[in-house]
Coordinates of C-alpha atoms and ligand atoms in Angstrom, one line a residue:
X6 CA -59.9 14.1 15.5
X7 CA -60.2 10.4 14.4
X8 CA -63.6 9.0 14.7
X9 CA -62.6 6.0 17.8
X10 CA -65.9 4.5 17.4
X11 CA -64.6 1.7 15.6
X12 CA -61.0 1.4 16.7
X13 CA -60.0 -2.4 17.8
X14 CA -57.2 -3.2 19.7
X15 CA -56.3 -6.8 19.9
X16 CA -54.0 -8.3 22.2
X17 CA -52.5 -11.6 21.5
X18 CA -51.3 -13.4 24.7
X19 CA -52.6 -13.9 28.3
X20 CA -49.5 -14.2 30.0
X21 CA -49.0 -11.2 33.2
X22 CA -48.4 -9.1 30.2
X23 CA -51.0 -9.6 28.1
X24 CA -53.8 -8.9 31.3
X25 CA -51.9 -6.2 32.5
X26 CA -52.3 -4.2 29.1
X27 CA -56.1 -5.7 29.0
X28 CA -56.9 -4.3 32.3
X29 CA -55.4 -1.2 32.0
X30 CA -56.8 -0.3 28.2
X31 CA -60.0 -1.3 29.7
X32 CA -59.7 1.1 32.3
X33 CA -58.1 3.8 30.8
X34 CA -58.4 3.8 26.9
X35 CA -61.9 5.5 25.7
X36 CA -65.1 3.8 26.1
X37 CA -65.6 3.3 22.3
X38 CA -62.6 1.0 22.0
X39 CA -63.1 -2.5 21.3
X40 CA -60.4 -4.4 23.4
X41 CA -59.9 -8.2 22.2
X42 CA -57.3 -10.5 24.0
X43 CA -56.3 -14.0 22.5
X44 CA -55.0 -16.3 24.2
X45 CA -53.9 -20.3 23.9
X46 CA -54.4 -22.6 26.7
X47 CA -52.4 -25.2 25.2
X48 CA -49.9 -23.4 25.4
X49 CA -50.1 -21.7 28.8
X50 CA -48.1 -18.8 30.2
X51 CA -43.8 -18.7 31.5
X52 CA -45.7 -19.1 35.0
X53 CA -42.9 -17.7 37.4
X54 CA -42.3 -14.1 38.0
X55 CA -43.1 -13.3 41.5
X56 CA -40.9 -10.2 42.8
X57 CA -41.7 -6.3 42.2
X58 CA -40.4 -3.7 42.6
X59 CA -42.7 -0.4 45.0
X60 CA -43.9 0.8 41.4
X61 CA -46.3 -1.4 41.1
X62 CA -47.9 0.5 43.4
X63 CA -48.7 3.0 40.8
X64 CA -50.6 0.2 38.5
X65 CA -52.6 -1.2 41.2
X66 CA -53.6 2.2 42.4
X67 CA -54.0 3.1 38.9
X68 CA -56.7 0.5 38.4
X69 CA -58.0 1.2 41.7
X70 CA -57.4 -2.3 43.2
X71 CA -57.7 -2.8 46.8
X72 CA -54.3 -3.9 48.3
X73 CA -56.3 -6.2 50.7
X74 CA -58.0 -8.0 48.1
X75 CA -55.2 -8.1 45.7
X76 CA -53.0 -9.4 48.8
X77 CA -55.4 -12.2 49.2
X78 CA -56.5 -13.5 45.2
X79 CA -52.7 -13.1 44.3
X80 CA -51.5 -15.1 47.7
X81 CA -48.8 -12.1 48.0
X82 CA -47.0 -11.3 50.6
X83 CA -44.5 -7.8 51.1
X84 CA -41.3 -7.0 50.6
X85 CA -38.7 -4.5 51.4
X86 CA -35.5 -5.3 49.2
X87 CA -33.4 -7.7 47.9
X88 CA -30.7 -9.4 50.0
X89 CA -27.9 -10.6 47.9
X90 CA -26.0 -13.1 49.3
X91 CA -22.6 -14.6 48.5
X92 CA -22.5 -12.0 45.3
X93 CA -19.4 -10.4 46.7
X94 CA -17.6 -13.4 49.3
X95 CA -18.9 -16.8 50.4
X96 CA -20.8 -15.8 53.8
X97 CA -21.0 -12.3 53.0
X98 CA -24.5 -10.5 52.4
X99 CA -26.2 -7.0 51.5
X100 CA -29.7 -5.7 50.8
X101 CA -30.6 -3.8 48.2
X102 CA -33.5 -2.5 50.4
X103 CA -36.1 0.2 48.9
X104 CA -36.3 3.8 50.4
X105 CA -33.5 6.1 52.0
X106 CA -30.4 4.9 53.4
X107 CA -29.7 8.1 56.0
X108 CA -30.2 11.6 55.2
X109 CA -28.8 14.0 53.2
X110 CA -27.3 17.3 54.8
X111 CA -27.3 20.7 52.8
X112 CA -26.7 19.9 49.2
X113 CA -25.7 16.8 49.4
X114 CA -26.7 13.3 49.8
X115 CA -25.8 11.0 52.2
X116 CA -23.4 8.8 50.7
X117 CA -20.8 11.4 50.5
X118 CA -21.2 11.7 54.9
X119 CA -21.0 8.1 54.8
X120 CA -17.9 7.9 52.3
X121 CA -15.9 10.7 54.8
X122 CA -17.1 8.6 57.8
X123 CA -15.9 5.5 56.3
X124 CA -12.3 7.5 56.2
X125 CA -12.3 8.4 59.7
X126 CA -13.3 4.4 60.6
X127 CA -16.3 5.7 61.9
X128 CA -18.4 4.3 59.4
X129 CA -21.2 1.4 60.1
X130 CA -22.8 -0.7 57.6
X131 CA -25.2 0.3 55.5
X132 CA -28.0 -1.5 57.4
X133 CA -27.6 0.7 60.4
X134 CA -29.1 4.0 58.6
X135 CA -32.0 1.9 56.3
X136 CA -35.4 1.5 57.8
X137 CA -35.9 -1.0 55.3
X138 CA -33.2 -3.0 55.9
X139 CA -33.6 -2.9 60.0
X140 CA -37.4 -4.1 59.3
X141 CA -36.4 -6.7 56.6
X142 CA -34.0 -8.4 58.7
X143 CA -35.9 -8.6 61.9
X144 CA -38.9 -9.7 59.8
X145 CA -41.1 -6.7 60.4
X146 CA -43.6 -4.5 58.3
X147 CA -45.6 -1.8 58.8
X148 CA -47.7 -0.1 56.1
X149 CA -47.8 3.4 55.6
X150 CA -45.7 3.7 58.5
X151 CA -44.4 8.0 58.3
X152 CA -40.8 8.4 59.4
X153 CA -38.4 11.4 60.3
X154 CA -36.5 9.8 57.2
X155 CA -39.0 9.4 55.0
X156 CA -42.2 9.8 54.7
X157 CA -43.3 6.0 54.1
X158 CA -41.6 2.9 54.6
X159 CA -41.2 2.0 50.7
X160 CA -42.4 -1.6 49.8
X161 CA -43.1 -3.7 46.9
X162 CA -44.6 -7.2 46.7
X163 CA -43.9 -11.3 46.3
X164 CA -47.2 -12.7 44.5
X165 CA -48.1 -15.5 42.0
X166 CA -47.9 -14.1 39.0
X167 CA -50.5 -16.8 37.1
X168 CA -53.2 -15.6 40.1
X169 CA -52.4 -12.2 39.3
X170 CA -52.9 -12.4 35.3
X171 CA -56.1 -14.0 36.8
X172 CA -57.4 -11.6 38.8
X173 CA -56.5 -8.7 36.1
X174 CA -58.4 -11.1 33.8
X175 CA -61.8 -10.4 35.9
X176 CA -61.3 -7.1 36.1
X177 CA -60.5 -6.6 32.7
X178 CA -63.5 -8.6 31.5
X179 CA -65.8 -6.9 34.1
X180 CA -64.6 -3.7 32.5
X181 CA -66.0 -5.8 28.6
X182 CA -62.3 -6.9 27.4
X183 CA -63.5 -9.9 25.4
X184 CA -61.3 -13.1 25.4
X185 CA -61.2 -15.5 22.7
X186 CA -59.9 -19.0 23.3
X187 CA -57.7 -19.8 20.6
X188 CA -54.1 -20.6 18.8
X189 CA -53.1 -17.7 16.7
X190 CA -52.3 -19.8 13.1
X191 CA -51.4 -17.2 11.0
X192 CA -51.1 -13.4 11.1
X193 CA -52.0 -11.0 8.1
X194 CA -50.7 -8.3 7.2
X195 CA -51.5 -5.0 4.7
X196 CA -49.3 -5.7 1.3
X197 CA -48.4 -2.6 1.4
X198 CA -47.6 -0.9 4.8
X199 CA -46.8 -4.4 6.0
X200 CA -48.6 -3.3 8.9
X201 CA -50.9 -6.2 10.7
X202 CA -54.4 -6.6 10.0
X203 CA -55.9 -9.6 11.5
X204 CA -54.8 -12.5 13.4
X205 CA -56.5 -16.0 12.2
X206 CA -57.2 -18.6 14.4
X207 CA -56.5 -22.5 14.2
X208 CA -60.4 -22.6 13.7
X209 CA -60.3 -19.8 10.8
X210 CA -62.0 -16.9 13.1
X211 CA -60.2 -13.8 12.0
X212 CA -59.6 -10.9 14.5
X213 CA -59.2 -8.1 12.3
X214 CA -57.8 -5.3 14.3
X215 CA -56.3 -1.4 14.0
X216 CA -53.4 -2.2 16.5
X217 CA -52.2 -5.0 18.3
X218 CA -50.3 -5.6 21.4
X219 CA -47.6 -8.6 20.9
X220 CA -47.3 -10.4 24.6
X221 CA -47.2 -13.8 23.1
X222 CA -43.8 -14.5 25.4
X223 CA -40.6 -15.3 23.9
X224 CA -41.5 -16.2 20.9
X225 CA -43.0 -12.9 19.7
X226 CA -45.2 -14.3 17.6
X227 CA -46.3 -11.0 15.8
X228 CA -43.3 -8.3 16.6
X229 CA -40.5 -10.4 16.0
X230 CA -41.7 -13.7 13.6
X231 CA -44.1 -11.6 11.6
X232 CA -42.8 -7.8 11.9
X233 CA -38.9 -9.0 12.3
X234 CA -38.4 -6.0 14.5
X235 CA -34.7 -7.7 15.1
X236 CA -33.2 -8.6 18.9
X237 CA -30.3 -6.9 20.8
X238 CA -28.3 -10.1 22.0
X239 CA -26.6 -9.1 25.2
X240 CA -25.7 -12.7 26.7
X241 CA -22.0 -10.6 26.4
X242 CA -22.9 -8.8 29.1
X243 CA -25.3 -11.5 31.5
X244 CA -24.7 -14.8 30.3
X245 CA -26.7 -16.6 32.4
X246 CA -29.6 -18.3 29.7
X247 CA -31.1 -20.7 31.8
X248 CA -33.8 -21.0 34.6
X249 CA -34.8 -23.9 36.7
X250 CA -37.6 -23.0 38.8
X251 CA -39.9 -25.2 41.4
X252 CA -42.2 -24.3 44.2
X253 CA -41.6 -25.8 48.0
X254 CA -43.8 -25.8 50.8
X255 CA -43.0 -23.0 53.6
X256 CA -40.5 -23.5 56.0
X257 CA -38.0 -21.1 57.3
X258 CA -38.5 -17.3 57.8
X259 CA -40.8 -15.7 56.2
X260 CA -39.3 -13.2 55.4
X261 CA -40.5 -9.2 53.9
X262 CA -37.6 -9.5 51.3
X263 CA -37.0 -11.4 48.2
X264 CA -33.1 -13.5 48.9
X265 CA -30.9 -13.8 45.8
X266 CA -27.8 -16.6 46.5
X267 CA -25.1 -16.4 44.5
X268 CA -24.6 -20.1 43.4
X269 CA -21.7 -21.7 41.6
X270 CA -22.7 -21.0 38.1
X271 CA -25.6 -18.3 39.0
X272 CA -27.6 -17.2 41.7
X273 CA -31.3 -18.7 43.3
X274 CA -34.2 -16.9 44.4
X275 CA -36.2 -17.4 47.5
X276 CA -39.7 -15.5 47.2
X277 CA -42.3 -16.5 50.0
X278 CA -45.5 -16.4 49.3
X279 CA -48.7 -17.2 51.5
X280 CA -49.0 -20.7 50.3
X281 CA -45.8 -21.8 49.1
X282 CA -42.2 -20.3 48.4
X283 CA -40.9 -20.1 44.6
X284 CA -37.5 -20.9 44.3
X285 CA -36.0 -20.9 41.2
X286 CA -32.0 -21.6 39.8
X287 CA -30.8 -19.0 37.6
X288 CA -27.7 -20.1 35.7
X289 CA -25.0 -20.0 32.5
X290 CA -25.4 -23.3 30.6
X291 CA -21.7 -22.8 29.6
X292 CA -21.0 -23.6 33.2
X293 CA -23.5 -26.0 34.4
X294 CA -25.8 -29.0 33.6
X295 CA -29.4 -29.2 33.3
X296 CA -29.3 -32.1 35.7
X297 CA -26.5 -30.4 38.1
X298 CA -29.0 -27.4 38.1
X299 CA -32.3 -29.4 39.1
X300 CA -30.0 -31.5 41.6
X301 CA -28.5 -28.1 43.5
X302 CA -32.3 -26.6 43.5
X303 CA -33.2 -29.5 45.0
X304 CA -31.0 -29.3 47.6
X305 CA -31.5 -25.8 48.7
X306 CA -35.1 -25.6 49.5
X307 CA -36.9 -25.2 52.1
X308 CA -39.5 -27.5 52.0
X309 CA -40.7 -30.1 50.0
X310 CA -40.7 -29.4 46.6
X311 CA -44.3 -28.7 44.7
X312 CA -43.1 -30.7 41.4
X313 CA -40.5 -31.5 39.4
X314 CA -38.4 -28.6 38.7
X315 CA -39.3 -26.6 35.4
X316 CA -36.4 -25.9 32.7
X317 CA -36.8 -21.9 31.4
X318 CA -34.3 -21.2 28.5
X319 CA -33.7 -17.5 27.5
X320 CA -31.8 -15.2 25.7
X321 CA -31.1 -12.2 27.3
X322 CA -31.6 -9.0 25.2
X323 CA -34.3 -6.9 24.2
X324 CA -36.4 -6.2 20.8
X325 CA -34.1 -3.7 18.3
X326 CA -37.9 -1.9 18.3
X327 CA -40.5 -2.5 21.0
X328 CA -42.9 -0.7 18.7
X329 CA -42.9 -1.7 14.8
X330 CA -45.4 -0.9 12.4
X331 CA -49.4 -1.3 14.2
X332 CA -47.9 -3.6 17.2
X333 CA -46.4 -2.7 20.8
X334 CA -44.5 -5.8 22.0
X335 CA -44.6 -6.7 26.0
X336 CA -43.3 -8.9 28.4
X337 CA -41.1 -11.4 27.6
X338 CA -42.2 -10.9 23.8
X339 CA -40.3 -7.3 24.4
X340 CA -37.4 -8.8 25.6
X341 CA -36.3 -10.5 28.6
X342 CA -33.7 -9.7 31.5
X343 CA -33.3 -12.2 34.3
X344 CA -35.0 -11.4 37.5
X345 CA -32.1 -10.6 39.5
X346 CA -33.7 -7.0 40.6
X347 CA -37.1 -8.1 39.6
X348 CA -38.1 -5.8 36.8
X349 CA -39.9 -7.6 34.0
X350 CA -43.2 -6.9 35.8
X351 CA -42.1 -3.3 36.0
X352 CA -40.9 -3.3 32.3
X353 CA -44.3 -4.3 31.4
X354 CA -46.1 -1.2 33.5
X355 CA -44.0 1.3 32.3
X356 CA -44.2 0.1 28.8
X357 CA -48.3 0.1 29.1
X358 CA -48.1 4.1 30.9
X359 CA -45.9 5.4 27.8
X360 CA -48.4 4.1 25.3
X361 CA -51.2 5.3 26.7
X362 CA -49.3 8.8 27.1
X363 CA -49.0 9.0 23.5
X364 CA -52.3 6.2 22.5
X365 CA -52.4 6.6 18.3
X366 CA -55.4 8.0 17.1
X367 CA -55.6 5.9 13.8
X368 CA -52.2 5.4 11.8
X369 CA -49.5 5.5 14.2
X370 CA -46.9 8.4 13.5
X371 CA -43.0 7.4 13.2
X372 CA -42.3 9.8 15.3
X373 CA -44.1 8.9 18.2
X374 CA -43.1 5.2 17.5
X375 CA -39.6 6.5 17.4
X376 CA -39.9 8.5 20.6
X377 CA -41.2 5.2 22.3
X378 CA -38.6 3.0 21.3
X379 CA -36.0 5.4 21.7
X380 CA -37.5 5.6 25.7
X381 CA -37.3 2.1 26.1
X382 CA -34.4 1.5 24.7
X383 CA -32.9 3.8 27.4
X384 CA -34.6 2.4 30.1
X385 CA -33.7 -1.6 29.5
X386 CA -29.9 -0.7 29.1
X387 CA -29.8 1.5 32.2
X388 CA -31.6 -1.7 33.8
X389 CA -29.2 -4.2 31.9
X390 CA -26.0 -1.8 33.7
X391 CA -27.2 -2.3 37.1
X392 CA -27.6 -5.8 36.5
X393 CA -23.8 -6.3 35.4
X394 CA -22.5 -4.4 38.1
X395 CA -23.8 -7.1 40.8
X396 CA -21.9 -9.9 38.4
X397 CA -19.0 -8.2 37.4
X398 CA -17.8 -6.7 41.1
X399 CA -17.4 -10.5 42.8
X400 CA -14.3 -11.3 44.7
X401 CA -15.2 -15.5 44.1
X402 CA -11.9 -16.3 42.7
X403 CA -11.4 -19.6 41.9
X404 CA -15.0 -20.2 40.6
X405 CA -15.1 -20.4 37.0
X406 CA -18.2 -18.3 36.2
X407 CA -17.3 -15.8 38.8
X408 CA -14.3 -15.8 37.4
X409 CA -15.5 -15.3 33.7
X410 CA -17.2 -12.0 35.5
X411 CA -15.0 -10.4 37.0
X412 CA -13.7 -10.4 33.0
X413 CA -16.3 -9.2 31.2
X414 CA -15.9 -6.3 28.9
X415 CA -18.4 -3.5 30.2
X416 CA -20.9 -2.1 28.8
X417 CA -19.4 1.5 28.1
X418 CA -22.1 3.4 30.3
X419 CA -21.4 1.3 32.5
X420 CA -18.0 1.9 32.8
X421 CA -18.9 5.4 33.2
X422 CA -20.9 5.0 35.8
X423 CA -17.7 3.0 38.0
X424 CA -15.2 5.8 37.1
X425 CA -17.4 8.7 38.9
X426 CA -18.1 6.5 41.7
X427 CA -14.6 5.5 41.8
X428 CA -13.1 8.8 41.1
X429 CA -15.6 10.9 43.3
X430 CA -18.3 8.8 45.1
X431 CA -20.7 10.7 42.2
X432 CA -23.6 8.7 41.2
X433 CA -25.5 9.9 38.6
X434 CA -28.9 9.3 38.0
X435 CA -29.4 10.1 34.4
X436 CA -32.7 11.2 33.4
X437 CA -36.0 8.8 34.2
X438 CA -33.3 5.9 35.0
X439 CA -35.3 3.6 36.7
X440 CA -32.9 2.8 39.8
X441 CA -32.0 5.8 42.0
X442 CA -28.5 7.0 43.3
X443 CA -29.8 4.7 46.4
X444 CA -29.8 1.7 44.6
X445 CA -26.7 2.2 43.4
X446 CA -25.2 2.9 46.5
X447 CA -26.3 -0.3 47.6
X448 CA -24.8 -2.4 45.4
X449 CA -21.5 -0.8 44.9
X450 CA -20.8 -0.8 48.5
X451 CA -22.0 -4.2 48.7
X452 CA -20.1 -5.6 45.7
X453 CA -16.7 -4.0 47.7
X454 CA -16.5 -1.0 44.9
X455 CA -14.5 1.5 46.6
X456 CA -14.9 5.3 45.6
X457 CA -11.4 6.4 46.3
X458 CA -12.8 10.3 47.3
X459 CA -16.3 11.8 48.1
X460 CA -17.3 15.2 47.4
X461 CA -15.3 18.1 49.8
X462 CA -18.3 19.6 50.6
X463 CA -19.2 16.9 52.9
X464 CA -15.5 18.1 55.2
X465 CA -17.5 21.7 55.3
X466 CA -19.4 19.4 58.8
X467 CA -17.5 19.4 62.1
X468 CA -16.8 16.2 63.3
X469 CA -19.8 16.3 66.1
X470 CA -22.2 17.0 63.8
X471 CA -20.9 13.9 61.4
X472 CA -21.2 12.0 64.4
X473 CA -24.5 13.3 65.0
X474 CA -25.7 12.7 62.0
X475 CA -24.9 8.8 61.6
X476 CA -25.9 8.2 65.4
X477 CA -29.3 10.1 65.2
X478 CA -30.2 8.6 62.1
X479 CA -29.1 5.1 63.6
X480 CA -30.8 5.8 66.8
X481 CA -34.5 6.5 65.2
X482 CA -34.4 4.1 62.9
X483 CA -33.8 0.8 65.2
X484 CA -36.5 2.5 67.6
X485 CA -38.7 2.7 65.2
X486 CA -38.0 -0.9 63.8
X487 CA -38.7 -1.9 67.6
X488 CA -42.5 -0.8 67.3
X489 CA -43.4 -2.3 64.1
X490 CA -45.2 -5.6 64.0
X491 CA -44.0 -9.2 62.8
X492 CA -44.5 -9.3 58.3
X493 CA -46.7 -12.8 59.0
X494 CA -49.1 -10.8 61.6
X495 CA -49.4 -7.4 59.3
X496 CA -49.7 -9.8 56.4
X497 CA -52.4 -12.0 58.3
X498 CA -54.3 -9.1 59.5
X499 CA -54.9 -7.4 56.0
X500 CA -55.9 -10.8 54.2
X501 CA -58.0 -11.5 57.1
X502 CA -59.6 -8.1 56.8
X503 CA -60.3 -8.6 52.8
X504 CA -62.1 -11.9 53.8
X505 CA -64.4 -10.2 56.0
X506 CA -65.4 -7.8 53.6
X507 CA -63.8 -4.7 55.5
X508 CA -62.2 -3.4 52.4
Ligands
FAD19 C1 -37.3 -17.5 35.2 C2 -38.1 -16.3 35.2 C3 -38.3 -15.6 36.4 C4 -39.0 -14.5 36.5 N1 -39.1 -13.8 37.6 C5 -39.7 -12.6 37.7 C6 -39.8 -11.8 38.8 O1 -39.4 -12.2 39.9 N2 -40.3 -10.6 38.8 C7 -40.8 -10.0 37.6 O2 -41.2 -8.9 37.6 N3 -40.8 -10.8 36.5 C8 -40.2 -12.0 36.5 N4 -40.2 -12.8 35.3 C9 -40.9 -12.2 34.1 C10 -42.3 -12.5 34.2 O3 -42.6 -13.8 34.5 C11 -42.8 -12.2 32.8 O4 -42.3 -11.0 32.4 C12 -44.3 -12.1 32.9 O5 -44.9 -13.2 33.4 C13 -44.8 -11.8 31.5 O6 -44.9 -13.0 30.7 P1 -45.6 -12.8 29.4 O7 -47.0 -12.5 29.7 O8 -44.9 -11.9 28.5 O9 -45.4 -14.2 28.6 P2 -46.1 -15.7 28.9 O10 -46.4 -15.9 30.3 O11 -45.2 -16.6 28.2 O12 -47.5 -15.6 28.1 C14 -47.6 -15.8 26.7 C15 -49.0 -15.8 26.3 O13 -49.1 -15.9 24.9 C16 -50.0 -16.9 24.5 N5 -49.6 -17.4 23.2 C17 -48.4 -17.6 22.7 N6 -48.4 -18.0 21.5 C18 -49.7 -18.1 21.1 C19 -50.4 -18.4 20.0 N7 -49.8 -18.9 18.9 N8 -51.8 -18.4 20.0 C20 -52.4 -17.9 21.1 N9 -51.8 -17.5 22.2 C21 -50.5 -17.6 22.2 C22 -49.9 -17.9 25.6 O14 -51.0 -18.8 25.6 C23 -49.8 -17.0 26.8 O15 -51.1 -16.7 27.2 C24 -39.6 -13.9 35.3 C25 -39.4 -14.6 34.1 C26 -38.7 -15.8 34.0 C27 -38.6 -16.5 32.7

């Protein structure tokens, strides 16, 4: 076995990315490991990023932070799903709401009851059988609430991403990360592995280092200017390459869901937080203005805004290879997706948990570097699929970008994916693809994609028993819904408890 005694990791970048993979090397990766983390405060962080997805529960827990407390330093709040509204009509909307929607019956899952139902005009909307949905739109939350559907209530969070790279930051230096202050001049590299071997700073301290971990932001500093791992454009597939994002002050619900609103030339998020809401104007410059775009944010808030709206440019894609040479790329310096089913964060987790599944003793093997990349190369284009498919199903005719939509060529897995939902009302969830056959459900009911059949086992029920089934389900769920508490008073009480020290 390698001697680790001397082993350095350095981390360049202090972005969400870079103090999620400090705190969780300093937590997990052996004690003899000297973890470094370089970061630039003239040039600051991306700053937005707010919505997760319920895995996040698994790095919190992992680290062993208290929810209360996180809840409280991070300003969060909770939320249950995604409502997207306008995506498919003007004045329509849908949630893409975490956890069950009814339950399955012998081997099948539910959709295929629903699909039959739908047939027989007995159908309701998809609402009426998720507990997440019920809660979310009454604006109630209950944690670790057990249900004859399933056995929690499903949730993720809303928090300010800047005080959540700050409050990984303490616990990563509590746990002895060490954090230089510094602009990263120049990176060196090994003439002839080309592998990196020290970062120098503007002031000409060298961080010599075994491996480093690239979350310098878009401009991947080390994977992609020094390393030229190469980048996947797929602005084919989501053209949208432009952000304008500004913070109001609370108003209107406050609401346990994150609302995405299908605009003229892209959608807008709404994300509440406990001190402010982010609100932010995703859109293709091809179809829209700067200035159009800080003027529409402008007028869709709901409060006064906190600032002038700031202008995010990106390319969506991804790095050819996430992993090149001695360096693991993250965040946005990975690759960036926009935040319509608000995964970067999760991107980022998973990316840390499969590197420390296979963390290189010494010289990195190819093949594990291949295994990685192959993973996560898998993973961002299942993500990328799901994304299109809420553009690409719109019935906005008449509106130019929608329009452009509706007419994009597919990706081919994709297209796949439509013909057996289509065909058969299968959806296939293909290996460790991060959205389930749920999620997918969701949206392609809510985007108006119609399955023409659904599997005949689901005719094998009587008709009482169909009937049963949707009505029971239905039934529980809203009385459960009835005894939960308001999302502001669950919320209040847990922050409130972290401030008295009950945690
Ligand atoms: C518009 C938008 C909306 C988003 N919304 C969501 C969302 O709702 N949910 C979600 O999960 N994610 C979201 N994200 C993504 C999320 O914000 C990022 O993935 C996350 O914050 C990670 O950013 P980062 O740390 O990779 O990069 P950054 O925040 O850009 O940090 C880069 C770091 O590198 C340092 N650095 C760069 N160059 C140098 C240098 N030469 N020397 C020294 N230091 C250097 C900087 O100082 C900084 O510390 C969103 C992103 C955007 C753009």
């Amino acid at each position: 076995m390698a001697d680790r005694t001397d082993r350095h990791i350095v981390i360049a970048g202090g972005g969400t990315a870079g103090w999620m993979a400090a705190a969780a090397l300093a937590r997990f990766a052996p004690k003899s490991t000297k973890i470094t983390l370089v970061e630039s405060e003239a040039i600051g962080t991306v700053g937005v990023g707010e919505a997760t997805i319920p895995q996040i529960h698994l790095f919190n827990g992992a680290l062993g932070l208290d929810e209360a407390e996180f809840l409280r330093e991070t300003k969060g709040s909770f939320k249950l799903g995604i409502e997207f509204d306008g995506w498919l009509r003007e004045g329509e909307s849908y949630m893409h709401a975490f956890g069950n929607i009814g339950r399955g019956a012998g081997l099948l899952p539910f959709h295929h009851y629903w699909l039959r139902a739908q047939k027989q005009g007995i159908a309701k909307p998809l609402i009426r059988y998720s507990l997440n949905e019920l809660a979310a739109r009454t604006m109630r939350m209950q944690r670790g609430r057990r249900t004859p559907q399933s056995p929690e209530m499903p949730y993720a969070y809303h928090f300010d991403a800047g005080l959540y790279a700050a409050y990984l930051r303490r616990f990563a230096e509590a746990q002895g990360v060490e954090r230089q202050e510094g602009l990263i001049a120049s990176v060196e590299q090994d003439g002839e592995s080309g592998d990196i071997t020290a970062l120098k700073l503007e002031d000409g301290t060298v961080l010599a280092g075994d491996f480093f971990i690239d979350c310098t932001g878009f401009r991947g500093l080390l994977i992609e200017q020094t390393l030229g791992a190469g980048f996947e454009d797929w602005t084919s597939f989501l053209p949208c390459d432009r952000a304008m994002a500004v913070p109001c002050e609370g108003g209107g619900d406050f609401t346990p869901y994150t609302r995405s609103i299908a605009r003229k030339a892209g959608w807008q998020w709404r994300i509440p937080l406990q001190h402010r809401i982010g609100n932010g104007l995703v859109y293709s410059s091809a179809h829209l203005g700067d200035d159009e775009a800080s003027d529409k944010l402008l007028a869709n808030l709901d409060g006064a805004p906190q600032g002038d709206p700031r202008p995010i440019r990106f390319t969506t894609g991804k790095r050819r290879k996430h992993w090149s040479h001695n360096c693991l790329a993250l965040g946005l310096a990975a690759g960036f997706m926009e935040p319509l089913e608000s995964t970067s964060i999760h991107l980022v987790q998973s990316a840390i948990s499969r590197f420390l599944s296979v963390l290189p003793e010494g010289e990195t093997k190819p093949a594990i570097r291949d295994w990685f990349n192959a993973q996560a190369d898998f993973e961002w284009t299942r993500i990328r699929d799901f994304l299109v498919l809420h553009y690409s199903a719109n019935e906005r005719e008449g509106e130019a970008f929608w329009d452009d939509m509706r007419n994009l060529t597919l990706p081919a897995t994709l297209e796949d994916k439509l013909a057996n939902w289509k065909a058969a009302g299968f959806i296939h969830r293909e290996h460790e693809e991060l959205f389930t056959e749920t999620g997918w459900f969701q949206v392609l009911v809510g985007q108006g994609v119609e399955a023409e059949a659904y599997n005949p086992l689901a005719d094998n029920m009587s008709d009482q028993d169909l009937t049963a089934l949707l009505d029971g389900t239905e039934i529980a769920l809203v009385e459960e819904v009835k005894q939960m508490p308001r999302h502001l008073d669950t919320l209040q009480d847990i922050v409130r408890s972290a401030a008295q020290g009950a945690h």
